[in-house]
Coordinates of C-alpha atoms and ligand atoms in Angstrom, one line a residue:
Chain F
M1 CA 4.6 -36.8 10.5
E2 CA 4.0 -36.2 6.8
E3 CA 0.8 -34.2 7.6
A4 CA 2.7 -32.0 10.1
R5 CA 5.3 -31.4 7.4
E6 CA 2.6 -30.3 5.0
E7 CA 1.0 -27.9 7.4
F8 CA 4.4 -26.4 8.1
V9 CA 5.2 -26.0 4.5
E10 CA 1.8 -24.5 3.8
Y11 CA 2.3 -22.0 6.6
Y12 CA 5.6 -20.8 5.3
A13 CA 4.7 -21.0 1.6
K14 CA 1.6 -18.9 2.1
N15 CA 3.7 -16.2 3.8
M16 CA 0.8 -14.3 5.3
G17 CA 1.4 -11.6 7.9
G18 CA -1.4 -13.0 10.1
V19 CA -3.0 -11.2 13.1
L20 CA 0.5 -10.0 14.1
G21 CA 0.6 -8.3 10.7
W22 CA -2.1 -5.8 11.9
F23 CA 0.4 -4.4 14.4
K24 CA 3.6 -4.3 12.4
A25 CA 3.7 -0.6 12.4
R26 CA 7.3 0.2 13.2
V27 CA 8.5 1.0 9.7
Y28 CA 5.2 2.6 8.5
T29 CA 3.4 5.9 9.3
I30 CA 1.3 7.0 12.2
E31 CA -1.9 6.0 10.4
R32 CA -0.7 2.3 10.7
W33 CA -0.4 2.7 14.5
L34 CA -3.9 4.2 14.6
Y35 CA -5.2 1.3 12.5
G36 CA -3.9 -1.3 15.0
A37 CA -5.1 0.8 18.0
H38 CA -8.6 1.3 16.5
R39 CA -9.0 -2.4 16.0
I40 CA -7.8 -3.4 19.4
T41 CA -10.0 -0.8 21.1
G42 CA -13.0 -1.9 19.1
I43 CA -12.5 -5.5 20.1
L44 CA -11.9 -4.6 23.8
I45 CA -15.1 -2.6 23.8
V46 CA -17.0 -5.6 22.5
L47 CA -15.4 -7.8 25.2
F48 CA -16.4 -5.2 27.9
M49 CA -20.0 -5.2 26.6
L50 CA -20.5 -8.9 27.1
P51 CA -20.6 -8.9 30.9
H52 CA -22.2 -5.4 30.7
F53 CA -25.1 -6.8 28.8
Y54 CA -25.4 -9.9 31.0
S55 CA -25.8 -7.7 34.1
T56 CA -25.9 -4.0 33.5
G57 CA -24.9 -3.4 37.1
W58 CA -21.5 -5.0 36.5
H59 CA -18.6 -2.5 36.7
P60 CA -15.0 -2.9 35.8
G61 CA -13.9 -1.2 39.1
L62 CA -12.3 2.2 39.7
W63 CA -9.1 1.7 37.6
G64 CA -11.0 -0.6 35.2
D65 CA -13.3 2.3 34.6
F66 CA -10.4 4.6 33.9
I67 CA -8.8 2.2 31.4
L68 CA -12.2 1.6 29.7
G69 CA -12.4 5.4 29.3
I70 CA -9.1 5.6 27.5
I71 CA -10.2 2.8 25.2
V72 CA -13.6 4.3 24.4
T73 CA -12.5 7.9 24.0
F74 CA -9.7 6.8 21.6
H75 CA -12.1 4.7 19.6
I76 CA -14.5 7.6 19.3
A77 CA -12.0 10.3 18.4
N78 CA -10.2 8.2 15.9
G79 CA -13.5 6.8 14.6
I80 CA -14.6 10.4 13.7
R81 CA -11.4 10.9 11.8
L82 CA -11.9 7.6 10.0
I83 CA -15.5 8.5 9.0
L84 CA -14.3 11.8 7.5
A85 CA -11.2 10.3 5.7
E86 CA -13.1 7.3 4.4
L87 CA -15.7 9.6 2.9
G88 CA -12.9 11.2 0.9
F89 CA -12.5 14.4 3.1
A90 CA -9.0 15.6 3.8
V91 CA -7.2 13.0 1.7
G92 CA -6.4 15.5 -1.0
K93 CA -6.8 15.4 -4.7
P94 CA -5.0 13.2 -7.2
L95 CA -1.8 14.8 -8.5
L96 CA -1.2 16.0 -12.0
V97 CA 2.5 16.5 -11.5
K98 CA 4.7 14.3 -9.3
K99 CA 8.1 15.0 -7.8
P100 CA 10.8 12.4 -8.4
S101 CA 10.2 10.7 -5.1
Q102 CA 6.6 11.8 -4.5
R103 CA 5.3 11.2 -1.0
P104 CA 1.5 10.4 -0.7
V105 CA -0.8 13.4 -0.4
S106 CA -3.4 11.3 1.5
L107 CA -1.0 10.8 4.3
E108 CA 1.2 13.9 4.4
G109 CA -1.3 16.5 3.4
S110 CA -4.2 17.9 5.4
Q111 CA -5.1 14.5 6.7
R112 CA -2.2 14.9 9.2
Y113 CA -4.1 17.9 10.7
L114 CA -7.1 15.5 11.1
V115 CA -4.8 13.1 12.9
A116 CA -3.6 15.9 15.2
L117 CA -7.2 17.0 15.9
A118 CA -8.3 13.4 16.6
L119 CA -5.5 12.9 19.1
L120 CA -6.3 16.2 20.7
L121 CA -10.0 15.3 20.9
F122 CA -8.9 11.9 22.4
I123 CA -6.8 13.6 25.1
V124 CA -9.6 16.1 26.0
L125 CA -12.3 13.4 26.2
A126 CA -10.0 11.0 28.1
V127 CA -9.1 13.7 30.7
I128 CA -12.8 14.5 31.2
W129 CA -13.7 10.8 31.6
A130 CA -10.8 10.2 34.0
Y131 CA -11.9 13.2 36.1
Y132 CA -15.3 11.7 36.5
A133 CA -14.1 8.1 36.9
L134 CA -11.3 8.8 39.4
I135 CA -12.4 11.9 41.3
V136 CA -16.2 12.4 41.0
Q137 CA -17.1 8.7 41.2
A138 CA -14.6 7.9 43.9
A139 CA -16.0 10.7 46.1
T140 CA -19.6 9.4 45.9
Chain T
M1 CA 27.9 18.5 -49.6
S2 CA 30.9 17.9 -47.4
T3 CA 31.4 14.5 -45.9
E4 CA 33.4 15.8 -43.1
V5 CA 32.3 14.4 -39.7
K6 CA 32.5 16.7 -36.8
E7 CA 33.9 15.2 -33.8
Y8 CA 32.3 15.9 -30.5
A9 CA 34.5 15.5 -27.5
L10 CA 34.0 16.6 -23.9
P11 CA 36.4 19.3 -22.8
P12 CA 39.3 17.5 -20.8
E13 CA 38.4 19.1 -17.5
V14 CA 34.7 17.9 -17.8
L15 CA 35.9 14.5 -18.8
E16 CA 38.2 14.2 -15.9
E17 CA 35.4 15.3 -13.5
T18 CA 33.0 12.7 -14.9
V19 CA 35.5 9.9 -14.6
K20 CA 36.3 11.0 -11.1
A21 CA 32.6 11.1 -10.1
S22 CA 32.1 7.6 -11.6
E23 CA 35.1 6.2 -9.8
E24 CA 33.8 7.8 -6.6
L25 CA 30.4 6.1 -7.1
W26 CA 31.8 2.6 -7.7
K27 CA 34.7 2.5 -5.2
P28 CA 34.1 0.0 -2.4
I29 CA 33.6 1.9 0.8
K30 CA 32.0 -0.5 3.3
K31 CA 31.5 -4.1 4.1
V32 CA 27.8 -5.0 4.5
K33 CA 26.3 -8.3 5.7
F34 CA 23.3 -9.5 3.7
R35 CA 20.9 -11.8 5.6
I36 CA 18.8 -13.5 3.0
Y37 CA 15.7 -15.7 3.5
K38 CA 16.2 -19.0 1.8
Y39 CA 13.2 -21.3 1.3
N40 CA 12.2 -23.8 -1.3
P41 CA 8.6 -25.0 -0.5
K42 CA 9.1 -28.0 -2.7
R43 CA 12.1 -29.3 -0.7
D44 CA 12.6 -27.5 2.6
Y45 CA 10.7 -28.2 5.8
A46 CA 11.1 -24.5 6.9
P47 CA 12.9 -21.4 5.7
H48 CA 16.4 -20.6 7.0
W49 CA 18.6 -17.6 6.8
E50 CA 21.9 -17.3 4.8
E51 CA 24.5 -14.6 5.3
Y52 CA 26.8 -13.2 2.7
E53 CA 29.3 -10.4 3.1
L54 CA 30.0 -7.9 0.3
E55 CA 32.1 -4.9 -0.3
V56 CA 29.6 -2.2 -1.4
S57 CA 30.0 1.1 -3.1
K58 CA 27.9 4.3 -3.0
G59 CA 26.2 3.5 -6.3
M60 CA 25.4 -0.1 -5.7
T61 CA 21.7 -1.0 -5.5
I62 CA 20.3 -4.0 -3.6
L63 CA 19.6 -5.7 -6.9
D64 CA 23.3 -5.2 -7.9
A65 CA 24.3 -6.8 -4.7
L66 CA 21.9 -9.7 -5.2
L67 CA 23.2 -10.3 -8.7
E68 CA 26.8 -10.3 -7.3
I69 CA 25.8 -12.8 -4.6
K70 CA 24.0 -15.0 -7.2
G71 CA 27.0 -14.8 -9.6
E72 CA 29.8 -15.4 -7.1
K73 CA 28.6 -16.8 -3.8
D74 CA 25.3 -18.7 -4.2
H75 CA 24.0 -19.7 -7.6
T76 CA 20.8 -21.2 -6.1
L77 CA 19.5 -17.8 -4.9
G78 CA 15.9 -17.3 -6.3
M79 CA 14.6 -13.8 -7.1
R80 CA 12.7 -11.9 -9.8
Y81 CA 13.9 -8.8 -11.7
S82 CA 13.8 -7.5 -15.2
C83 CA 14.2 -3.9 -16.0
R84 CA 16.6 -2.7 -13.3
M85 CA 15.1 0.7 -13.5
G86 CA 12.0 0.8 -11.4
L87 CA 9.6 0.2 -14.3
C88 CA 8.7 -3.4 -14.5
G89 CA 7.6 -4.0 -10.9
S90 CA 9.3 -7.4 -10.6
C91 CA 11.8 -6.8 -7.8
A92 CA 9.8 -5.6 -4.9
M93 CA 10.9 -7.3 -1.6
M94 CA 11.1 -6.6 2.1
I95 CA 14.3 -4.7 2.7
N96 CA 15.0 -4.4 6.4
G97 CA 11.3 -5.1 7.0
K98 CA 9.8 -2.6 4.5
Q99 CA 8.6 -3.2 1.0
M100 CA 10.8 -1.5 -1.6
L101 CA 12.1 -2.1 -5.1
A102 CA 15.5 -3.7 -5.0
C103 CA 16.6 -1.9 -8.1
Q104 CA 15.7 1.5 -6.7
T105 CA 17.2 1.2 -3.3
R106 CA 20.9 1.8 -2.7
V107 CA 22.6 -0.5 -0.3
I108 CA 24.2 2.3 1.6
E109 CA 20.9 4.1 2.1
A110 CA 19.1 0.9 3.2
A111 CA 21.9 0.0 5.7
G112 CA 22.0 3.5 7.2
D113 CA 24.4 3.5 10.1
G114 CA 24.3 -0.2 10.5
D115 CA 26.0 -2.8 8.3
V116 CA 23.3 -5.6 8.1
I117 CA 20.6 -5.8 5.5
E118 CA 17.8 -8.3 5.9
L119 CA 16.0 -9.4 2.7
R120 CA 12.7 -11.3 2.8
P121 CA 10.2 -12.2 0.1
L122 CA 7.1 -9.9 0.0
E123 CA 4.8 -10.6 2.9
N124 CA 1.2 -11.7 2.0
F125 CA 2.4 -13.3 -1.2
P126 CA 3.0 -17.0 -1.5
V127 CA 6.7 -17.9 -1.7
T128 CA 7.8 -19.6 -4.9
R129 CA 11.4 -19.7 -3.9
D130 CA 13.7 -17.6 -1.7
L131 CA 12.9 -13.9 -2.6
A132 CA 10.6 -14.8 -5.5
T133 CA 6.9 -14.7 -4.8
D134 CA 3.8 -15.9 -6.7
F135 CA 1.8 -13.0 -8.2
S136 CA -1.0 -15.0 -9.9
A137 CA -3.7 -14.2 -7.3
F138 CA -2.6 -10.5 -7.3
F139 CA -2.9 -10.2 -11.1
E140 CA -6.2 -12.1 -10.9
K141 CA -7.5 -9.4 -8.5
H142 CA -6.3 -6.7 -10.8
K143 CA -8.3 -8.4 -13.7
T144 CA -11.5 -8.6 -11.7
V145 CA -11.9 -4.8 -11.5
K146 CA -11.9 -4.7 -15.4
P147 CA -8.9 -2.4 -15.8
W148 CA -9.8 -1.2 -19.3
I149 CA -12.1 1.5 -20.7
I150 CA -15.7 0.1 -21.0
R151 CA -17.7 1.5 -23.9
D152 CA -20.6 0.7 -26.0
E153 CA -19.5 -1.8 -28.7
E154 CA -21.4 0.2 -31.3
E155 CA -19.5 3.4 -30.4
L156 CA -16.1 1.5 -30.3
D157 CA -16.7 0.1 -33.8
N158 CA -18.1 3.3 -35.3
P159 CA -16.6 6.2 -33.4
T160 CA -18.4 9.5 -33.9
G161 CA -15.5 11.7 -32.9
P162 CA -12.3 11.8 -30.8
Y163 CA -12.4 11.1 -27.1
K164 CA -11.6 14.6 -25.8
Q165 CA -10.6 15.3 -22.2
T166 CA -10.1 18.5 -20.4
I167 CA -7.1 18.8 -18.1
E168 CA -9.4 18.5 -15.1
E169 CA -10.8 15.2 -16.4
Y170 CA -7.3 13.9 -17.0
A171 CA -6.1 15.0 -13.5
R172 CA -8.8 12.9 -11.9
Y173 CA -7.0 9.7 -12.8
Y174 CA -3.5 10.4 -14.0
Q175 CA -1.9 9.8 -10.6
F176 CA -3.1 6.2 -10.6
T177 CA -1.9 5.3 -14.1
D178 CA 1.7 5.2 -12.8
C179 CA 1.1 1.8 -11.1
I180 CA 3.7 -0.8 -12.1
K181 CA 2.0 -3.7 -10.4
C182 CA 4.9 -4.3 -8.1
G183 CA 2.7 -5.7 -5.2
A184 CA 4.4 -3.6 -2.5
C185 CA 1.1 -2.1 -1.5
L186 CA -0.8 -5.4 -1.1
S187 CA 2.2 -6.7 0.9
A188 CA 2.2 -3.7 3.3
C189 CA -1.6 -3.8 3.8
P190 CA -2.5 -5.0 7.3
T191 CA -6.0 -6.1 6.0
A192 CA -4.3 -8.4 3.5
A193 CA -2.3 -9.9 6.3
T194 CA -5.4 -11.8 7.4
D195 CA -7.6 -11.7 4.4
Y196 CA -6.2 -13.5 1.3
E197 CA -9.2 -12.7 -0.8
Y198 CA -9.1 -8.9 -0.1
L199 CA -9.0 -7.2 -3.5
G200 CA -6.2 -5.0 -2.2
P201 CA -5.0 -1.4 -2.7
Q202 CA -3.6 -2.0 -6.2
A203 CA -6.8 -3.4 -7.7
L204 CA -9.1 -0.9 -5.8
A205 CA -7.0 2.1 -6.9
Q206 CA -7.2 0.9 -10.5
A207 CA -11.0 0.5 -10.2
Y208 CA -11.1 4.1 -9.1
R209 CA -8.8 5.1 -11.9
Y210 CA -11.2 3.7 -14.6
L211 CA -14.4 4.8 -12.7
V212 CA -13.5 8.5 -12.9
D213 CA -12.2 8.4 -16.4
S214 CA -14.6 10.5 -18.5
R215 CA -14.3 8.0 -21.4
D216 CA -15.5 5.2 -19.3
D217 CA -19.1 3.9 -19.2
G218 CA -18.6 1.0 -16.7
L219 CA -19.7 2.6 -13.4
D220 CA -22.4 0.0 -12.5
E221 CA -20.4 -2.9 -13.7
R222 CA -17.3 -2.0 -11.8
I223 CA -19.0 -0.9 -8.6
A224 CA -20.6 -4.4 -8.5
V225 CA -17.1 -5.8 -8.2
V226 CA -15.6 -3.5 -5.5
D227 CA -18.7 -2.9 -3.3
V228 CA -18.5 -6.5 -1.9
A229 CA -17.4 -8.2 1.3
H230 CA -13.7 -8.5 0.3
G231 CA -13.8 -5.2 -1.6
C232 CA -13.3 -1.5 -0.7
W233 CA -15.0 -1.6 2.7
R234 CA -12.2 -3.9 4.0
C235 CA -9.8 -0.9 3.8
H236 CA -9.5 0.8 7.1
F237 CA -7.1 3.5 6.0
A238 CA -3.8 2.4 7.5
G239 CA -2.1 4.1 4.6
S240 CA 0.8 1.7 4.5
C241 CA 0.0 1.0 0.9
S242 CA 0.7 4.6 0.0
D243 CA 3.7 4.8 2.3
V244 CA 5.5 2.0 0.4
C245 CA 4.4 2.7 -3.2
P246 CA 7.5 3.4 -5.2
R247 CA 5.6 5.3 -7.9
G248 CA 3.6 7.8 -5.9
V249 CA 0.3 6.2 -6.9
D250 CA -1.2 6.9 -3.4
P251 CA -3.7 4.0 -3.6
A252 CA -5.0 4.8 -0.1
Q253 CA -6.3 8.1 -1.5
G254 CA -7.9 6.4 -4.4
I255 CA -9.7 3.9 -2.2
Q256 CA -11.1 6.6 0.2
L257 CA -12.3 8.6 -2.8
L258 CA -13.8 5.4 -4.2
K259 CA -15.7 4.8 -1.0
G260 CA -16.9 8.4 -1.0
L261 CA -18.1 8.0 -4.6
I262 CA -20.0 4.8 -3.8
I263 CA -21.7 6.4 -0.7
R264 CA -22.7 9.5 -2.7
R265 CA -24.2 7.2 -5.4
K266 CA -26.1 5.2 -2.7
F267 CA -27.7 8.3 -1.4
G268 CA -28.7 9.3 -4.9
F269 CA -26.1 12.1 -5.4
R270 CA -24.2 12.3 -8.7
P271 CA -21.1 10.1 -8.1
H272 CA -18.9 12.4 -10.2
K273 CA -19.2 15.1 -12.7
P274 CA -20.8 14.2 -15.9
T275 CA -18.7 14.1 -19.0
E276 CA -19.6 16.8 -21.4
A277 CA -16.6 16.4 -23.7
L278 CA -17.6 13.1 -25.3
P279 CA -19.4 13.0 -28.6
A280 CA -21.2 9.7 -28.2
K281 CA -22.6 10.6 -24.8
I282 CA -23.6 14.0 -26.0
A283 CA -25.4 12.4 -28.8
K284 CA -27.2 10.1 -26.4
K285 CA -28.3 13.0 -24.2
K286 CA -29.7 14.9 -27.2
E287 CA -31.8 12.0 -28.3
Q288 CA -33.5 11.9 -24.9
Ligands
LIG301 C1 -19.2 7.1 19.1 C2 -18.8 5.8 19.2 C3 -18.1 5.1 18.1 C4 -17.5 5.6 16.9 C5 -17.5 7.0 16.4 C6 -17.0 4.5 16.2 C7 -16.4 4.5 15.0 C8 -15.9 3.4 14.3 C9 -15.5 3.4 12.9 C10 -15.6 4.7 12.0 C11 -15.1 2.2 12.6 C12 -14.7 1.7 11.3 C13 -13.2 1.8 11.2 C14 -12.7 1.8 9.8 O1 -13.5 1.6 8.8 O2 -11.6 2.0 9.6 C15 -15.2 1.4 13.8 C16 -14.8 0.1 13.9 C17 -15.1 -0.7 14.9 N1 -15.8 -0.4 16.1 FE1 -16.4 1.5 16.6 N2 -17.1 3.3 17.0 C18 -17.8 3.7 18.1 C19 -18.2 2.8 19.1 C20 -18.0 1.5 19.1 C21 -18.5 0.6 20.2 C22 -19.4 1.0 21.3 C23 -18.0 -0.6 19.9 C24 -18.2 -1.9 20.6 C25 -19.3 -2.6 20.6 C26 -17.2 -0.5 18.7 C27 -16.5 -1.6 18.1 C28 -15.9 -1.5 16.9 C29 -15.2 -2.6 16.3 C30 -15.0 -4.0 16.8 C31 -14.7 -2.1 15.0 C32 -13.9 -2.9 14.0 C33 -12.5 -2.5 14.1 C34 -11.7 -2.8 12.8 O3 -12.2 -3.4 11.9 O4 -10.5 -2.4 12.8 N3 -17.2 0.8 18.3 N4 -15.7 2.2 14.8
LIG302 S1 0.0 1.0 -6.4 FE1 2.2 1.4 -6.1 S2 2.8 -0.2 -4.7 FE2 0.9 -0.9 -5.5 S3 1.4 -2.2 -7.2 FE3 1.1 -0.1 -8.0 S4 3.1 0.8 -8.1 FE4 3.2 -1.0 -6.7
LIG303 S1 -5.2 2.2 3.3 FE1 -6.5 0.4 3.0 S2 -5.6 -0.7 1.3 FE2 -4.0 0.7 2.0 S3 -2.8 -0.4 3.5 FE3 -4.4 0.6 4.6 S4 -6.1 -0.9 4.8 FE4 -4.7 -1.6 3.2
LIG304 S1 13.8 -4.7 -11.8 FE1 12.1 -3.8 -12.8 S2 11.3 -2.6 -11.1 FE2 13.1 -3.4 -10.2

């Protein structure tokens, strides 16, 4: 009983967000949603690759293929955005003058165009993939 | 010389207006319910929530409300504050689920259309008691990035001239100097939610602030601290740190620029512009 109590207290006293903390995006900006989505898609691709490596002939099925397409195309499109942003492109320059309640340049400056472009690229790639997965594949 | 003292008085109509505006600001206009996280790790098994109702006015901040609750309703309430004006960085907490300074947030604005305000201690920080959290690890992380100008001892003891900076050199780091170490950014960071040892946005942004300072000589020393497993590569640009920063520091930008700098250095490019303005470094160059 005493041990259980200690574990309990440790959990609450540490006050860490935990894995659920990755996805607490509601009150933050779109970049936080993309962070959660990028992580989930990355992990799902790894999970898909396990049976795929075991037997390369394995296939997730017609709709499985479609869903895999959404996951992979999102990861690629957003991954390109992340590579650029994390090399310091499009995050803007540090400010010399701030407004009284300055909003961050890295989020609300040109990086937002990068977000829009990444989402656009995602939709284009996903539609192309879906076309092949659902129509071309199904016909053969 | 005349000893007459001139009296300054506001014109009556201005005075009246000022008094009216002040009355307007402090007149109770709404009842708001405060749901506050109560937890004492030394005594309690688990946290619980306590509710208090207050009459609030337009000018009242969350900190004002907390002090009123502490003074009149619950003397055991634990919290941290000091300056009451957004400068000391003591009072950051989760206000309706988002990290904000209690002294800089008005109750009316935080409540919006609703009439409930939920207050929790900063997430990702160990709870000391109720709304007060333990910052020792956070300050330790700040210290590891060596947040001071690193120079040759010889040069420090016998300076050969002033440390001049151009406005461009100043602009490279000024934005990051506004940090008040309030911890809001580390608390909002999703990476810190599962990695207690992650240096965090505050420390990494400060590392960048000193790295690009033209007076600083500690590039190699400091990069050895941030270019590690729990360092800058753990940041995946969720941007929540910049979103919540009450001082417009934009730590996410600093970290991305830091990563760019480290990569450029790894590929043998100049990490950032050399510093022509400094006497000691010029002297060193001429010797070579
Ligand atoms: C062209 C294809 C791909 C691109 C452009 C790409 C891009 C990226 C980038 C840039 C990151 C780092 C994210 C960051 O630092 O914020 C990342 C993370 C990751 N990727 Fe990919 N990736 C691709 C394919 C894959 C594949 C095939 C897998 C599965 C084996 C995968 C699994 C992951 C995982 C698990 C993460 C970690 C997620 C995280 O830490 O949040 N990626 N990807
Ligand atoms: S960077 Fe901003 S949010 Fe983080 S500690 Fe400094 S002032 Fe607070
Ligand atoms: S930008 Fe980096 S440091 Fe800031 S919240 Fe996101 S992951 Fe954390
Ligand atoms: S009390 Fe000092 S920042 Fe709020």
